[in-house]
Every structure is written in structure tokens, then in C-alpha cells.
Amino acid sequence: MRAIDNDPTADSNDLADVDLYDDGSFLEFRFRQAPKGLATRRQLRAMDLSPGGHEPVAQITWRSGKRKAWLYRIDLAKPKRIPTLAQEQALDRAMAARQTCPECGRRYFHCLRLKTVGSCEECHDGTPAHPGSYTPPAAPRPAA
């Protein structure tokens, strides 16, 4: 317990929010004012790079301080990881579970509201689906 908590005469206006770990070296730039050699995560991703475990070195602020983004050094960035075939297959199976209607078997190009509705809109309330928004279910294989 701090001593200030016990002092009834302490004025809360005297308190300041101080970050003990901030030494003032973290730079902040305005929109489009960051120097060359720094990039946001999205900019790194567009260059096929990732921060590579490095901490941000600065931040960029815009919209009167309401929006902020971390800036990373490009020279410390590493090439982004390429998923293995098994990882891509696992992601496809996970997305298929969210995009496939359990009633009609169609796989849509967007995620369905399976938790709340339980099926696609056409199976739920008869709203027709645009034919370009899904792939038809796979035909059953003939028995050999």
C-alpha cells in the first residue's frame, strides 16, 4: 500500500501517470513524416517481410492522436514465413467448416452464421443465394 493511499489530505491533482520504463527514446512521428528505413507491419507485409521478433522503434500518429501504428526497422526485418502444404491444408479444412452449409452441402465464399442461424440463408429462410457466391456440393462417388 502506498503512503499516498493513507493520506486523506493528498490531492489527486498532484498525481501523474508516469511510465517508469519509458526513457523518452521512443520516437513519435506524424502521418507521412516517418523517416526512410521504418515501416508499419502492413508495409513490411507488402514487401514480403515481417518484424522477425524485433520490437517497434517508433510510432506514427494521425487523426489527432486517435490512430496509431508501430514502426519497425526495415533492415532488421526478416522474410515472412511461408506455410507448409500441411499448414495450408489445415487452414483450408478449418475454413471449409465455417463456409459449408450442413444442410445443402454448398461451400460459400464467405463464412456462414452457423452458431446463430445453423445453415445458409437459403436453407434457413428460403432467401435465394446468388449462384456465383458458392460452389455446389461434390457429387457422391459411385460405389465400386
Tab-separated table of C-alpha atoms in Angstrom, residues 5-107:
chain	number	residue	atom	x	y	z
A	5	ASP	CA	-3.411	5.986	-0.128
A	6	ASN	CA	-3.387	6.572	3.623
A	7	ASP	CA	-3.060	10.365	3.410
A	8	PRO	CA	-6.566	11.941	3.422
A	9	THR	CA	-5.092	15.363	2.586
A	10	ALA	CA	-3.387	14.145	-0.613
A	11	ASP	CA	-4.743	15.930	-3.666
A	12	SER	CA	-5.367	13.641	-6.656
A	13	ASN	CA	-4.353	16.515	-8.956
A	14	ASP	CA	-0.775	16.116	-7.750
A	15	LEU	CA	-0.578	12.582	-9.134
A	16	ALA	CA	0.958	11.992	-12.541
A	17	ASP	CA	0.753	8.909	-14.724
A	18	VAL	CA	4.412	8.095	-15.224
A	19	ASP	CA	5.781	5.119	-17.124
A	20	LEU	CA	8.869	4.038	-15.211
A	21	TYR	CA	10.195	2.105	-18.209
A	22	ASP	CA	9.921	4.972	-20.705
A	23	ASP	CA	13.263	6.710	-21.072
A	24	GLY	CA	11.971	9.156	-23.696
A	25	SER	CA	13.791	7.449	-26.557
A	26	PHE	CA	10.634	6.076	-28.207
A	27	LEU	CA	10.063	8.320	-31.207
A	28	GLU	CA	6.658	9.508	-32.402
A	29	PHE	CA	6.012	10.828	-35.892
A	30	ARG	CA	3.014	12.405	-37.541
A	31	PHE	CA	1.313	10.963	-40.599
A	32	ARG	CA	3.700	10.742	-43.596
A	33	GLN	CA	6.581	12.142	-41.512
A	34	ALA	CA	8.396	8.899	-40.661
A	35	PRO	CA	11.968	8.689	-41.977
A	36	LYS	CA	13.074	6.155	-44.560
A	37	GLY	CA	14.055	2.822	-43.090
A	38	LEU	CA	10.939	2.499	-40.900
A	39	ALA	CA	7.719	0.752	-41.894
A	40	THR	CA	4.454	-0.448	-40.375
A	41	ARG	CA	3.526	-4.129	-40.241
A	42	ARG	CA	1.341	-3.764	-43.324
A	43	GLN	CA	4.123	-2.077	-45.228
A	44	LEU	CA	6.518	-4.842	-44.198
A	45	ARG	CA	3.993	-7.463	-45.297
A	46	ALA	CA	3.685	-5.757	-48.698
A	47	MET	CA	7.474	-6.138	-49.026
A	48	ASP	CA	7.189	-9.864	-48.080
A	49	LEU	CA	8.840	-9.145	-44.724
A	50	SER	CA	7.880	-9.462	-41.063
A	51	PRO	CA	9.244	-7.770	-37.922
A	52	GLY	CA	11.046	-11.011	-37.103
A	53	GLY	CA	10.617	-10.729	-33.335
A	54	HIS	CA	12.051	-7.217	-33.109
A	55	GLU	CA	10.266	-4.619	-31.020
A	56	PRO	CA	8.898	-1.421	-32.615
A	57	VAL	CA	11.299	1.512	-32.558
A	58	ALA	CA	8.788	4.322	-33.086
A	59	GLN	CA	5.127	5.022	-33.697
A	60	ILE	CA	3.191	7.047	-36.207
A	61	THR	CA	0.137	9.040	-35.112
A	62	TRP	CA	-2.666	10.508	-37.183
A	63	ARG	CA	-6.240	11.782	-36.776
A	64	SER	CA	-5.313	13.980	-33.812
A	65	GLY	CA	-3.729	11.092	-31.945
A	66	LYS	CA	-6.760	8.809	-32.244
A	67	ARG	CA	-4.974	6.405	-34.605
A	68	LYS	CA	-1.516	4.960	-34.017
A	69	ALA	CA	0.698	2.365	-35.654
A	70	TRP	CA	4.026	0.865	-34.630
A	71	LEU	CA	7.047	1.409	-36.844
A	72	TYR	CA	9.716	-1.245	-37.314
A	73	ARG	CA	13.209	-1.073	-38.778
A	74	ILE	CA	13.295	-2.490	-42.298
A	75	ASP	CA	16.938	-3.545	-42.031
A	76	LEU	CA	16.093	-5.834	-39.062
A	77	ALA	CA	13.025	-7.354	-40.736
A	78	LYS	CA	13.094	-10.971	-41.851
A	79	PRO	CA	11.420	-12.663	-44.822
A	80	LYS	CA	7.884	-13.676	-43.966
A	81	ARG	CA	7.348	-17.334	-43.269
A	82	ILE	CA	5.850	-19.480	-45.987
A	83	PRO	CA	3.302	-22.009	-44.690
A	84	THR	CA	3.924	-25.674	-45.400
A	85	LEU	CA	1.499	-27.679	-47.509
A	86	ALA	CA	0.166	-29.365	-44.363
A	87	GLN	CA	-0.490	-25.961	-42.744
A	88	GLU	CA	-2.323	-24.736	-45.854
A	89	GLN	CA	-4.435	-27.901	-45.887
A	90	ALA	CA	-5.285	-27.467	-42.209
A	91	LEU	CA	-6.346	-23.853	-42.828
A	92	ASP	CA	-8.472	-24.933	-45.793
A	93	ARG	CA	-10.221	-27.565	-43.683
A	94	ALA	CA	-10.899	-25.011	-40.948
A	95	MET	CA	-12.309	-22.504	-43.449
A	96	ALA	CA	-14.378	-25.234	-45.124
A	97	ALA	CA	-16.005	-25.982	-41.776
A	98	ARG	CA	-17.057	-22.315	-41.473
A	99	GLN	CA	-18.125	-21.909	-45.106
A	100	THR	CA	-20.037	-25.155	-45.780
A	101	CYS	CA	-23.764	-25.419	-45.104
A	102	PRO	CA	-24.507	-28.608	-43.145
A	103	GLU	CA	-27.936	-28.966	-44.785
A	104	CYS	CA	-27.314	-28.471	-48.522
A	105	GLY	CA	-23.541	-29.056	-48.626
A	106	ARG	CA	-22.727	-25.908	-50.606
A	107	ARG	CA	-19.408	-24.212	-49.820
